[in-house]
PDB file of C-alpha atoms in Angstrom:
ATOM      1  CA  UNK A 211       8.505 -87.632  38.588  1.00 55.00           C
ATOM      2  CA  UNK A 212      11.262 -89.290  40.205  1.00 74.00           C
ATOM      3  CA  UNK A 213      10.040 -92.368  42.917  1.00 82.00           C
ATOM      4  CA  UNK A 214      11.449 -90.657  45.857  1.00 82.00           C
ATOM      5  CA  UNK A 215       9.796 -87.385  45.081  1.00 82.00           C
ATOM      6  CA  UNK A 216       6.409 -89.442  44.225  1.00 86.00           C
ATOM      7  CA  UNK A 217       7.175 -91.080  47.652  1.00 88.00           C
ATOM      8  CA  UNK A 218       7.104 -87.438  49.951  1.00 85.00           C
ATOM      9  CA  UNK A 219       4.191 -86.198  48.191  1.00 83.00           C
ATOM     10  CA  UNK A 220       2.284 -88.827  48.913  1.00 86.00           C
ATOM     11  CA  UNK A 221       3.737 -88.575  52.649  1.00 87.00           C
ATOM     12  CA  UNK A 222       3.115 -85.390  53.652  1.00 86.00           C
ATOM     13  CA  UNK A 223       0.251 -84.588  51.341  1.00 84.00           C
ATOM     14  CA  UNK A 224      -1.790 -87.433  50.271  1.00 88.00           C
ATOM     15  CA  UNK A 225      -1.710 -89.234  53.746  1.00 91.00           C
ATOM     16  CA  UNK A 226      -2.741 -86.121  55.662  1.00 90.00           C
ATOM     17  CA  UNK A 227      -5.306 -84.961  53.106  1.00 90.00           C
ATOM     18  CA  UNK A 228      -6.891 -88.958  52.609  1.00 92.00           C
ATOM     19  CA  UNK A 229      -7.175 -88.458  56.677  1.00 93.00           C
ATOM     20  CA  UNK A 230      -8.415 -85.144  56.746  1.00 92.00           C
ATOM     21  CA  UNK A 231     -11.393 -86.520  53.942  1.00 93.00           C
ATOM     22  CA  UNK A 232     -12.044 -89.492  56.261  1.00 94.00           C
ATOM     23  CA  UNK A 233     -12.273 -87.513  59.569  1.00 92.00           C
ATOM     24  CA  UNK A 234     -15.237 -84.925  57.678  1.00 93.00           C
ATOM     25  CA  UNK A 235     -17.184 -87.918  56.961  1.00 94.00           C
ATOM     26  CA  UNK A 236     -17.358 -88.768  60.870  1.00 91.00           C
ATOM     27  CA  UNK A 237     -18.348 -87.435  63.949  1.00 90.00           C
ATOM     28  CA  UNK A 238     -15.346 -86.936  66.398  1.00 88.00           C
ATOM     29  CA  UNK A 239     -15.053 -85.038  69.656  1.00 86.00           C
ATOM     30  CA  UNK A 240     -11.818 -84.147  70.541  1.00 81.00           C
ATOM     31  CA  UNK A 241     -11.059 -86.143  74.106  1.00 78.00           C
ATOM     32  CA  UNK A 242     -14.353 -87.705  73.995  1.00 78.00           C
ATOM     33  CA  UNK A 243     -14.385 -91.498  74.975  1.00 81.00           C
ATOM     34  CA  UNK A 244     -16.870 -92.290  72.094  1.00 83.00           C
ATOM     35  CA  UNK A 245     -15.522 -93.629  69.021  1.00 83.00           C
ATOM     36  CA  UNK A 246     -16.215 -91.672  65.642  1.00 85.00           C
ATOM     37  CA  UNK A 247     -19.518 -91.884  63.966  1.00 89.00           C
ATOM     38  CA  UNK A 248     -20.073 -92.232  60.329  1.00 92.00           C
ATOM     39  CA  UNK A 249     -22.596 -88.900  59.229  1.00 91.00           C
ATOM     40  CA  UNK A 250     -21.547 -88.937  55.197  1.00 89.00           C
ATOM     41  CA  UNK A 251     -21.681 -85.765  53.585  1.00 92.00           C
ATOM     42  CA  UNK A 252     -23.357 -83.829  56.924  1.00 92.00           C
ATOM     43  CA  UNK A 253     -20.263 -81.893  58.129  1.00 91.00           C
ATOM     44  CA  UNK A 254     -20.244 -80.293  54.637  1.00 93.00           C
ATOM     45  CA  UNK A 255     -23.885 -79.651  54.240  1.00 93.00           C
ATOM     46  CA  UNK A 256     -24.100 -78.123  57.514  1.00 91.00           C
ATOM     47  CA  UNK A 257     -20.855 -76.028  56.256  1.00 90.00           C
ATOM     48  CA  UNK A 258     -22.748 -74.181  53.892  1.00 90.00           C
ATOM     49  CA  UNK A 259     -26.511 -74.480  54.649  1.00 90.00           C
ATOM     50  CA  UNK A 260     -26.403 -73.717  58.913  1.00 89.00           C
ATOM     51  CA  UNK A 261     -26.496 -69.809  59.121  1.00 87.00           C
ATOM     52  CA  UNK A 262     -23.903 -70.664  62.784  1.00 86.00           C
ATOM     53  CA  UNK A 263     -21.558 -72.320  60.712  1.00 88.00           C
ATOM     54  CA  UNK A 264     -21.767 -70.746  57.147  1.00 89.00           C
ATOM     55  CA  UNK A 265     -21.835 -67.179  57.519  1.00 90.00           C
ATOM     56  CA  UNK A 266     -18.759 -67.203  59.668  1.00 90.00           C
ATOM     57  CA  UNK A 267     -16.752 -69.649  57.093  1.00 91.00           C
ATOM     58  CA  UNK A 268     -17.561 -67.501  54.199  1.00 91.00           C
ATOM     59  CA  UNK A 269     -16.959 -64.568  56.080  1.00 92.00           C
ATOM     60  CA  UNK A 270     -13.430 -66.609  57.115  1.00 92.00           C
ATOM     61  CA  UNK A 271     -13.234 -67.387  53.086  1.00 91.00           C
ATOM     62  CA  UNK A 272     -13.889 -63.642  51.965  1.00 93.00           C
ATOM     63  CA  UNK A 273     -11.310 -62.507  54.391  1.00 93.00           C
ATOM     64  CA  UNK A 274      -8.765 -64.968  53.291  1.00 92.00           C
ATOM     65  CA  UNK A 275      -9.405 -64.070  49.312  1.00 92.00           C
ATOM     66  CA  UNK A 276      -9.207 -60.177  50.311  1.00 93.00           C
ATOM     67  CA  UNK A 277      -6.099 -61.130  51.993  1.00 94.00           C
ATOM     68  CA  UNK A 278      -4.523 -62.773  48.987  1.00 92.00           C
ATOM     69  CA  UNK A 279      -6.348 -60.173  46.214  1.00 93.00           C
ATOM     70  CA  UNK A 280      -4.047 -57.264  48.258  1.00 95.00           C
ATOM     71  CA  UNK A 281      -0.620 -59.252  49.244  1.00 94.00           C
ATOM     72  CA  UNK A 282       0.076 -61.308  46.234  1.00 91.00           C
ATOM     73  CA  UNK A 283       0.250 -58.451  44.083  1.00 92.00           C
ATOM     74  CA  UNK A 284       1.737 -55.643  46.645  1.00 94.00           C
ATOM     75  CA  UNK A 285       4.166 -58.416  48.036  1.00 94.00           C
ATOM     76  CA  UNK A 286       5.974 -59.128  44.895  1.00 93.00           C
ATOM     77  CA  UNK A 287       6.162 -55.242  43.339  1.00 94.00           C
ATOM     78  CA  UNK A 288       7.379 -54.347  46.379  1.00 94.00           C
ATOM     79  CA  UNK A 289       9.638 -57.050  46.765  1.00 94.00           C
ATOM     80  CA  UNK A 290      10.547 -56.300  43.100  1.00 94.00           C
ATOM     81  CA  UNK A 291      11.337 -52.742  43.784  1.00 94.00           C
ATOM     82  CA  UNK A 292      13.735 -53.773  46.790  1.00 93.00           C
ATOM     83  CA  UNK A 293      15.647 -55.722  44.709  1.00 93.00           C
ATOM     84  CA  UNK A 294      15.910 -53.181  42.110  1.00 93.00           C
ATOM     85  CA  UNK A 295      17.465 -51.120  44.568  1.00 90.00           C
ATOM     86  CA  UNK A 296      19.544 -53.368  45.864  1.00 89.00           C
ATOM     87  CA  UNK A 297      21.242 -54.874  42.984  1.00 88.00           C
ATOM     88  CA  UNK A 298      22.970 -51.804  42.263  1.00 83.00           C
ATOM     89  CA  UNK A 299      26.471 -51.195  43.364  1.00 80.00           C
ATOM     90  CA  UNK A 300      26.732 -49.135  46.299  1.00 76.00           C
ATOM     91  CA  UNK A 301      29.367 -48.837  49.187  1.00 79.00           C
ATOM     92  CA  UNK A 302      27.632 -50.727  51.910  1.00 79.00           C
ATOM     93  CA  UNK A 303      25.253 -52.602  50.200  1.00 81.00           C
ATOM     94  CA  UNK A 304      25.578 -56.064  52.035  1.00 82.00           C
ATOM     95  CA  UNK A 305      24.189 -53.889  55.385  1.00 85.00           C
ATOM     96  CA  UNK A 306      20.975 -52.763  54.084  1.00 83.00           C
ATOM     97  CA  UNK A 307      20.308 -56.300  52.056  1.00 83.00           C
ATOM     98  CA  UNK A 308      20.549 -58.053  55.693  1.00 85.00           C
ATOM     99  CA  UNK A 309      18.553 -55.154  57.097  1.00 87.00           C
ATOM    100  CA  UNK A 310      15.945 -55.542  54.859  1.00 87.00           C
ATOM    101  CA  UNK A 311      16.403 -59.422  54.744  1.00 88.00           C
ATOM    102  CA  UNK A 312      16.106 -58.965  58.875  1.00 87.00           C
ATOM    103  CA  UNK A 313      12.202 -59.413  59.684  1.00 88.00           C
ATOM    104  CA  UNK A 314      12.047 -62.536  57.401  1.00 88.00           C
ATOM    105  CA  UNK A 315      14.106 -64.612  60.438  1.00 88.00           C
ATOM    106  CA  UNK A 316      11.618 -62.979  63.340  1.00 86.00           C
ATOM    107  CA  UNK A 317       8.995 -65.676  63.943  1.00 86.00           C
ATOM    108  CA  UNK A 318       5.310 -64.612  62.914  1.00 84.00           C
ATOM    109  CA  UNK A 319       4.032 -64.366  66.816  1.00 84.00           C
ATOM    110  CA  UNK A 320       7.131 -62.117  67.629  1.00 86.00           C
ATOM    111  CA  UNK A 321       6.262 -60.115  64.522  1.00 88.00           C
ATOM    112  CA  UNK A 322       2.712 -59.573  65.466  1.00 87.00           C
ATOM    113  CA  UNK A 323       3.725 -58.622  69.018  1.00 86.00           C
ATOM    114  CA  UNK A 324       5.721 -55.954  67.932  1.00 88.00           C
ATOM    115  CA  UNK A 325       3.040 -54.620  66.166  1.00 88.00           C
ATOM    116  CA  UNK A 326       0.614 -54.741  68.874  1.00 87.00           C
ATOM    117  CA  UNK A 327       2.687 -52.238  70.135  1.00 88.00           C
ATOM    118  CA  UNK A 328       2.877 -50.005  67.137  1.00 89.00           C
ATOM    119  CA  UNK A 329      -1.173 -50.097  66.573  1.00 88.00           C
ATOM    120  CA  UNK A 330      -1.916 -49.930  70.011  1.00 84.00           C
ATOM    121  CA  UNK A 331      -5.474 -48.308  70.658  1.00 79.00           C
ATOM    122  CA  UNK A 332      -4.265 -46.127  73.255  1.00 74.00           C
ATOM    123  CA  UNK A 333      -2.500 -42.464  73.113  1.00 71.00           C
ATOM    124  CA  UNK A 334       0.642 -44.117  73.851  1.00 71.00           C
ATOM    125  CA  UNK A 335       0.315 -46.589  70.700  1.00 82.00           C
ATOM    126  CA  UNK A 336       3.491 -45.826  68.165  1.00 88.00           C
ATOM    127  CA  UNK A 337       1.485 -44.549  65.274  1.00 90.00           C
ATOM    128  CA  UNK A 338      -1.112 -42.746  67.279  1.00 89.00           C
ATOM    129  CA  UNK A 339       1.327 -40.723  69.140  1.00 89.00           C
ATOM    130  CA  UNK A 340       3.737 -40.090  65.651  1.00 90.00           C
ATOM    131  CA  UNK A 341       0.388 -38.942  63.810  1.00 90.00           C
ATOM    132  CA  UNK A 342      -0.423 -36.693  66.765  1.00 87.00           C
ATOM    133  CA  UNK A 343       2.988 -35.373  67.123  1.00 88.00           C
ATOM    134  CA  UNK A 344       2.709 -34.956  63.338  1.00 89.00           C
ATOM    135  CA  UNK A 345      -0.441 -33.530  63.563  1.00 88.00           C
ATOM    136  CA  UNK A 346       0.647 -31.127  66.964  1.00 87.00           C
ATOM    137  CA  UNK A 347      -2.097 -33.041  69.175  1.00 81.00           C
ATOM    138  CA  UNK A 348      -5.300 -33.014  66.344  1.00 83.00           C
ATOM    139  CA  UNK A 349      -5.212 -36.694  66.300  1.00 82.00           C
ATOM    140  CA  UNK A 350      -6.634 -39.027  68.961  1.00 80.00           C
ATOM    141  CA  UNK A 351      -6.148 -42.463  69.674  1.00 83.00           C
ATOM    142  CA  UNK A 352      -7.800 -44.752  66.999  1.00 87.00           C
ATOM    143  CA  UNK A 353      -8.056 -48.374  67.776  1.00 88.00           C
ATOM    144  CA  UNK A 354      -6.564 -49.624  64.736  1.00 89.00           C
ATOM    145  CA  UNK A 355      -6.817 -53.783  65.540  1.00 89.00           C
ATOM    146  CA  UNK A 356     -10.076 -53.138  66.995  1.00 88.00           C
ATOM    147  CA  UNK A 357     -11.924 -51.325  63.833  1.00 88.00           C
ATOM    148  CA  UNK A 358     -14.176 -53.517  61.012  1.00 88.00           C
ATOM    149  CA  UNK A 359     -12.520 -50.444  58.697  1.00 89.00           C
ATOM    150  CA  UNK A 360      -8.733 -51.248  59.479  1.00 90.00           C
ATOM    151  CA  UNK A 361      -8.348 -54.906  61.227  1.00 90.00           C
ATOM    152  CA  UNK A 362      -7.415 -56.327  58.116  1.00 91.00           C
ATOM    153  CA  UNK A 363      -5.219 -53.602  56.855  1.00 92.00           C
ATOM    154  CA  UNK A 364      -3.438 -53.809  59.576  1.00 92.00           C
ATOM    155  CA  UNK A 365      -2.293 -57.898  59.112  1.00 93.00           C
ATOM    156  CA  UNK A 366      -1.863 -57.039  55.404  1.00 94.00           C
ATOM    157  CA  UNK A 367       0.729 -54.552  55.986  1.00 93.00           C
ATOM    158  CA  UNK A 368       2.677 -56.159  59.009  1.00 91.00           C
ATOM    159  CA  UNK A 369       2.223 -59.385  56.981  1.00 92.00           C
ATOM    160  CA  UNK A 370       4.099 -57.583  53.956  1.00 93.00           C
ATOM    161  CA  UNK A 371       6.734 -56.638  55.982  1.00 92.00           C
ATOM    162  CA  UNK A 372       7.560 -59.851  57.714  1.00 91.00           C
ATOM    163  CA  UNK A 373       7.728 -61.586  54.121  1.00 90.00           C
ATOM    164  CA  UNK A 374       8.782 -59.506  51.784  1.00 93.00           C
ATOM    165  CA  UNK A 375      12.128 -59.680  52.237  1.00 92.00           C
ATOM    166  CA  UNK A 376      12.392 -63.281  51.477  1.00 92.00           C
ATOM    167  CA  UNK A 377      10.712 -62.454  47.928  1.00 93.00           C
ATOM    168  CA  UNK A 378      13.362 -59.733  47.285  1.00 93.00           C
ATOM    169  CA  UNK A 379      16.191 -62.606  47.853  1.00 93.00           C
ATOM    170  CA  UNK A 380      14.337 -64.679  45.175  1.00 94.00           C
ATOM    171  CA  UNK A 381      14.318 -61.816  42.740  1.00 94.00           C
ATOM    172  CA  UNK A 382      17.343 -60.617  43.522  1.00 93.00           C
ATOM    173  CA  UNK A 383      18.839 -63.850  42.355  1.00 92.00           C
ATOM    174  CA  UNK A 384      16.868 -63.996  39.522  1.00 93.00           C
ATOM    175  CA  UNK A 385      18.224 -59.781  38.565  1.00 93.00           C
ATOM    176  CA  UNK A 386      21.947 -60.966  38.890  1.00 91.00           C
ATOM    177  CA  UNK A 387      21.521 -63.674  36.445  1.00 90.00           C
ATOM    178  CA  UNK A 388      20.875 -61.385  33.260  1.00 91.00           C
ATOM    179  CA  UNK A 389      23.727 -61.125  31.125  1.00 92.00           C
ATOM    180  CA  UNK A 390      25.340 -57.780  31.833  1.00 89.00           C
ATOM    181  CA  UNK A 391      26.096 -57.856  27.742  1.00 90.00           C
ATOM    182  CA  UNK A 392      22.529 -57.753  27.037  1.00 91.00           C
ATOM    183  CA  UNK A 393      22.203 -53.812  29.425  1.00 91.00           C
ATOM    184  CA  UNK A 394      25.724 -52.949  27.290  1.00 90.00           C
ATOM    185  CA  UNK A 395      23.729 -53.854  23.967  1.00 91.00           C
ATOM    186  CA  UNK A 396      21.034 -51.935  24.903  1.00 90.00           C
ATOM    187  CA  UNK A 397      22.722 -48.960  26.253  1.00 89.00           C
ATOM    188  CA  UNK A 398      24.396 -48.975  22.261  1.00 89.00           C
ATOM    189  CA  UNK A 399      21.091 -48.726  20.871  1.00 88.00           C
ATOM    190  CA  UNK A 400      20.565 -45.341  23.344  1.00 87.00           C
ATOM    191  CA  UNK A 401      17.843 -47.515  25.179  1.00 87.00           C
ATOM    192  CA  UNK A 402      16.905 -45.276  28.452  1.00 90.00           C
ATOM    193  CA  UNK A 403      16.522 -46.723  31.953  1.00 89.00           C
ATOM    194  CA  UNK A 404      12.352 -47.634  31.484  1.00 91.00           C
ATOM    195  CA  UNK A 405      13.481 -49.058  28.093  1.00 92.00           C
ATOM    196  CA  UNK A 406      16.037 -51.466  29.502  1.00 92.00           C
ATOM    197  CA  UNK A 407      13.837 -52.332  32.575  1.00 92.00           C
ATOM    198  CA  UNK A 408      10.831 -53.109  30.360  1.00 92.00           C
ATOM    199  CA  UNK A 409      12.851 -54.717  27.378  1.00 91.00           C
ATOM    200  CA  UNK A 410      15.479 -56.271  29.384  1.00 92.00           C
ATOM    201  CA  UNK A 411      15.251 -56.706  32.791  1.00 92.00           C
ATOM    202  CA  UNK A 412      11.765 -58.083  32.843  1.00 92.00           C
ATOM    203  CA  UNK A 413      11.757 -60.711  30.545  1.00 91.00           C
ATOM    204  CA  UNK A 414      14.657 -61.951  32.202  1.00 91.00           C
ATOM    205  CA  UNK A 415      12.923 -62.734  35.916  1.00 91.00           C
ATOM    206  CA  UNK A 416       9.726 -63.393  34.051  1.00 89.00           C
ATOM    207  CA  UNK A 417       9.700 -67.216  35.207  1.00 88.00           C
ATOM    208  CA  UNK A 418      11.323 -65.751  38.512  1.00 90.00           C
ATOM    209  CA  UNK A 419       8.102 -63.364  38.742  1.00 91.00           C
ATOM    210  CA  UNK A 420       5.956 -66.250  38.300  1.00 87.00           C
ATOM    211  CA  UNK A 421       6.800 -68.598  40.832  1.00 87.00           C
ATOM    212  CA  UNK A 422       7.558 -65.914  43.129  1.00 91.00           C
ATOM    213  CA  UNK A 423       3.934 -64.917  42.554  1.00 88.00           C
ATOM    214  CA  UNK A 424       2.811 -68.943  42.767  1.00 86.00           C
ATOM    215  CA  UNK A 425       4.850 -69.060  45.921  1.00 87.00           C
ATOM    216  CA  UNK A 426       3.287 -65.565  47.615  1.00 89.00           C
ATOM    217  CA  UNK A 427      -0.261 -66.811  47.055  1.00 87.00           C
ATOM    218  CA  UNK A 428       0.151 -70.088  48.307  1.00 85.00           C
ATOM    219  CA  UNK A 429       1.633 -68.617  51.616  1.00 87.00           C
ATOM    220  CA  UNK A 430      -1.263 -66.248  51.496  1.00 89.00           C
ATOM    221  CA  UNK A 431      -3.447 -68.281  52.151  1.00 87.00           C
ATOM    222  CA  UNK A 432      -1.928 -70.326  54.784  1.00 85.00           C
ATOM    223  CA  UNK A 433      -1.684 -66.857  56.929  1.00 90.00           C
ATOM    224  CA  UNK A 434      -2.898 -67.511  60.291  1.00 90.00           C
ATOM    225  CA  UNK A 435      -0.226 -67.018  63.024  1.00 89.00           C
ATOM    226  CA  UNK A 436      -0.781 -63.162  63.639  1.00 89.00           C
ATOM    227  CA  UNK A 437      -4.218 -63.319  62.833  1.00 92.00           C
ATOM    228  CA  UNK A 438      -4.601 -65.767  66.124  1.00 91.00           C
ATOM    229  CA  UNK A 439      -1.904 -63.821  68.161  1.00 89.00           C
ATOM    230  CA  UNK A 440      -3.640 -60.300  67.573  1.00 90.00           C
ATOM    231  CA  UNK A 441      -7.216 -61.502  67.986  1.00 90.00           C
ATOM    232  CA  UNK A 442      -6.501 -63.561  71.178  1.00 87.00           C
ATOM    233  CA  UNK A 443      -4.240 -61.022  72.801  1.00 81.00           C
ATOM    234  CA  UNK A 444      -4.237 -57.419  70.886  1.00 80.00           C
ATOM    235  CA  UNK A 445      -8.080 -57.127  70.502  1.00 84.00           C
ATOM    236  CA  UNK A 446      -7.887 -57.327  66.733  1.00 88.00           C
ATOM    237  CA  UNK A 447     -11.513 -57.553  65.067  1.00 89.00           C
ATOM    238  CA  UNK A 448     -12.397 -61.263  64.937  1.00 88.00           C
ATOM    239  CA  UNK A 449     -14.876 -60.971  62.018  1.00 87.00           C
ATOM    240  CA  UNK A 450     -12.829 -58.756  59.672  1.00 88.00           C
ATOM    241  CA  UNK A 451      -9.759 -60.462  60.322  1.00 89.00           C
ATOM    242  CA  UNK A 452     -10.842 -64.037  61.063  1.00 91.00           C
ATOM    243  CA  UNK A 453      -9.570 -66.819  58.305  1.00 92.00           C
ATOM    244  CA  UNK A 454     -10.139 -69.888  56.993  1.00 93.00           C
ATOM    245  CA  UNK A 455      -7.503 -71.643  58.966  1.00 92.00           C
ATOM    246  CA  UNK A 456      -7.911 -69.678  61.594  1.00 93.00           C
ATOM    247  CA  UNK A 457     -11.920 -70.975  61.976  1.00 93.00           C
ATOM    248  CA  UNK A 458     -10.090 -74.626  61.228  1.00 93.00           C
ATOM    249  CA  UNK A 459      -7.931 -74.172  64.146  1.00 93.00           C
ATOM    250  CA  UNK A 460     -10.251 -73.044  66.690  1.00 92.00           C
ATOM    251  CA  UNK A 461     -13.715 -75.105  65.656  1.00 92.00           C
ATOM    252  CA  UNK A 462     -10.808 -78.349  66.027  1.00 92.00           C
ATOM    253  CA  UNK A 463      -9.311 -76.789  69.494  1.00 90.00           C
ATOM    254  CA  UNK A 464     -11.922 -74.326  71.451  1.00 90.00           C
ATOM    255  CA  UNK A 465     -15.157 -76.141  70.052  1.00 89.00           C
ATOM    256  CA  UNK A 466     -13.762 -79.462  69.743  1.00 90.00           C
ATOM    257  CA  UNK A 467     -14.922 -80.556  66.884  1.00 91.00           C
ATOM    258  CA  UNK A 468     -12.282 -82.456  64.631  1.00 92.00           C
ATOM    259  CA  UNK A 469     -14.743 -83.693  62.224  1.00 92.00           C
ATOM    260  CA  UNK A 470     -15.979 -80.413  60.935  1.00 93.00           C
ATOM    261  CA  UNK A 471     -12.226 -78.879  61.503  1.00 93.00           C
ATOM    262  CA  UNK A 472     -11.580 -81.174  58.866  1.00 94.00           C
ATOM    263  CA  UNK A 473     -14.829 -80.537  56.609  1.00 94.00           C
ATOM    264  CA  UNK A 474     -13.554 -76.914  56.742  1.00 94.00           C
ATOM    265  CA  UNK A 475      -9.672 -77.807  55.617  1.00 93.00           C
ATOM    266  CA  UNK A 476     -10.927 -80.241  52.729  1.00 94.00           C
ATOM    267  CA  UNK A 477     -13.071 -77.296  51.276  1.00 93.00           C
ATOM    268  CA  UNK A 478     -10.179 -74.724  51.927  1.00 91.00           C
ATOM    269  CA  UNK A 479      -7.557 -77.319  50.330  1.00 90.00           C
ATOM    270  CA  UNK A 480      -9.529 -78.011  46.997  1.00 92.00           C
ATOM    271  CA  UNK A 481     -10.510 -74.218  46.695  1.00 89.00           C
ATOM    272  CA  UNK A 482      -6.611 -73.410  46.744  1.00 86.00           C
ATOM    273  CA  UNK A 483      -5.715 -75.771  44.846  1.00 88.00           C
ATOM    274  CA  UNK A 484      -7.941 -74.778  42.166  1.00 88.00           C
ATOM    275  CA  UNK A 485      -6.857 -71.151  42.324  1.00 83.00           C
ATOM    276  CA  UNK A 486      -3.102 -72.048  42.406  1.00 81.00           C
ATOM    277  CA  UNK A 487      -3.619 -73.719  38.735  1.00 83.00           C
ATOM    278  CA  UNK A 488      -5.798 -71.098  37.652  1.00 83.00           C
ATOM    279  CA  UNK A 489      -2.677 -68.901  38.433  1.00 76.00           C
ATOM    280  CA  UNK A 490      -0.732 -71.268  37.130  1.00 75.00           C
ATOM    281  CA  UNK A 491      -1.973 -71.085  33.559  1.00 78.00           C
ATOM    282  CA  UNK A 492      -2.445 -67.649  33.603  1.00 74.00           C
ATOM    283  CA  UNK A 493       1.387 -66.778  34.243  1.00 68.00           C
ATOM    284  CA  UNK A 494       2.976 -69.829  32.920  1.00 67.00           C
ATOM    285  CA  UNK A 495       6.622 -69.483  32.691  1.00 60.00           C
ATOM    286  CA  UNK A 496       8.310 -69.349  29.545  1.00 60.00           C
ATOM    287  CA  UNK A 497      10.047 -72.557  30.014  1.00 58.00           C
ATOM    288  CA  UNK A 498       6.481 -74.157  29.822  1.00 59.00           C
ATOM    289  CA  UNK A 499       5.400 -72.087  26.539  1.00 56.00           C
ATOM    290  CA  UNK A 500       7.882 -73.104  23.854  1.00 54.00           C
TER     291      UNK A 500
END
């Protein structure tokens, strides 16, 4: 690894992670005039012993592994299909790539404004009144932020909708870098469509699969942005919905409490990192194999 490279991960993630470590092993009140107290390992027993503070960080952890379990996959076959259908050529196809590239520039809050509107719990929510025009009146208004059943569906699929246009640009890329010899070759040997998708086209975005895969599950877990928008202001379901960072965020800001913020973001860190190798040597790119 090159020096400078060494030089910004040790900037932006060894510094803030080293500080993060030292904060959880101290007592610190955010604003308070008292300087921090050494308590050892007490912010991370109380993490998973106290019934206050452990049920709702696992519940934050389940919801955050749920999350991931659902996007990473759906996210990237989706995002694969797109850019199937997109690399063809078709009169006008620069229009719908930038229409379906469009929600990946509309900030996260925006995004989960919008949809406020759409799942609103009221008759005069988007998809309750298009189900009960659909339905000629049979269907009520359903509260679809507000229900344990839904509350998370309902950030997984505005979530996949914001992002996955930024995947299908990634595998896009990857699609127009086959060898167009390699589709003439097969369509000599009378290979059908399926048979030059499965023999062709896939092993040649494998390691473009992969580390758009890596990259969908790291961002996966960092979701937190319209989870905090749409329980604060669209009466989304805190405990279905509620994340690790979001917990992070508001035991450091609404309870004050930087040293078990921090606790919580060491745990979270180390438990992602863990899963991204995992993932890693699970799908390891080709490149890496021979």
């Amino acid at each position: 690894m090159s020096a400078p490279a060494l030089a910004g991960l040790v900037a932006l993630v060894g510094v803030p992670f080293l500080y993060a470590v030292f904060l959880s092993f101290h007592h610190v009140r955010l604003g308070s005039p008292r300087p921090p107290s050494f308590v050892g390992l007490e912010q991370y027993r109380r993490l998973f012993t106290d019934p206050d503070l452990s049920g709702p960080f696992l519940r934050a952890l389940f919801n955050n592994l749920t999350f991931a379990a659902v996007v990473v996959p759906l996210q990237t076959g989706l995002a694969l299909a797109l850019a199937l259908l997109l690399n063809r050529k078709l009169k006008g196809i620069g229009f719908f790539r930038s229409v379906f590239f469009m929600p990946v520039v509309f900030p996260m809050a925006l995004v989960a404004v919008i949809w406020r509107l759409i799942l609103s719990r009221s008759d005069e929510g988007m998809l309750n009144a298009a189900l009960s025009a659909l339905t000629f009146g049979d269907w009520g208004a359903f509260d679809w932020l507000g229900s344990t059943a839904t509350g998370m569906g309902s950030v997984i699929v505005l979530s996949v909708w914001q992002g996955v246009g930024f995947q299908m640009v990634i595998i896009l890329a990857g699609l127009q870098g086959i060898p167009g010899e390699l589709y003439e070759a097969a369509r000599l040997d009378r290979a059908g469509r399926w048979q030059q998708f499965r023999h062709v086209t896939l092993p040649g975005i494998r390691n473009t699969l992969v580390f758009v895969a890596m990259l969908t599950l790291v961002l996966a877990f960092r979701v937190f942005d319209q989870v905090y928008v749409l329980i604060r202001g669209g009466g989304l379901d805190e405990d279905s919905a509620r994340t690790v960072m979001y917990q992070a965020v508001t035991t450091a800001f609404d309870q004050n409490n930087i040293g078990m913020a921090s606790a919580i973001t060491v745990v979270f860190f180390v438990i992602v990192i863990a899963l991204t190798m995992l993932q890693r040597r699970l799908v390891r790119p080709e490149s890496e194999e021979s």
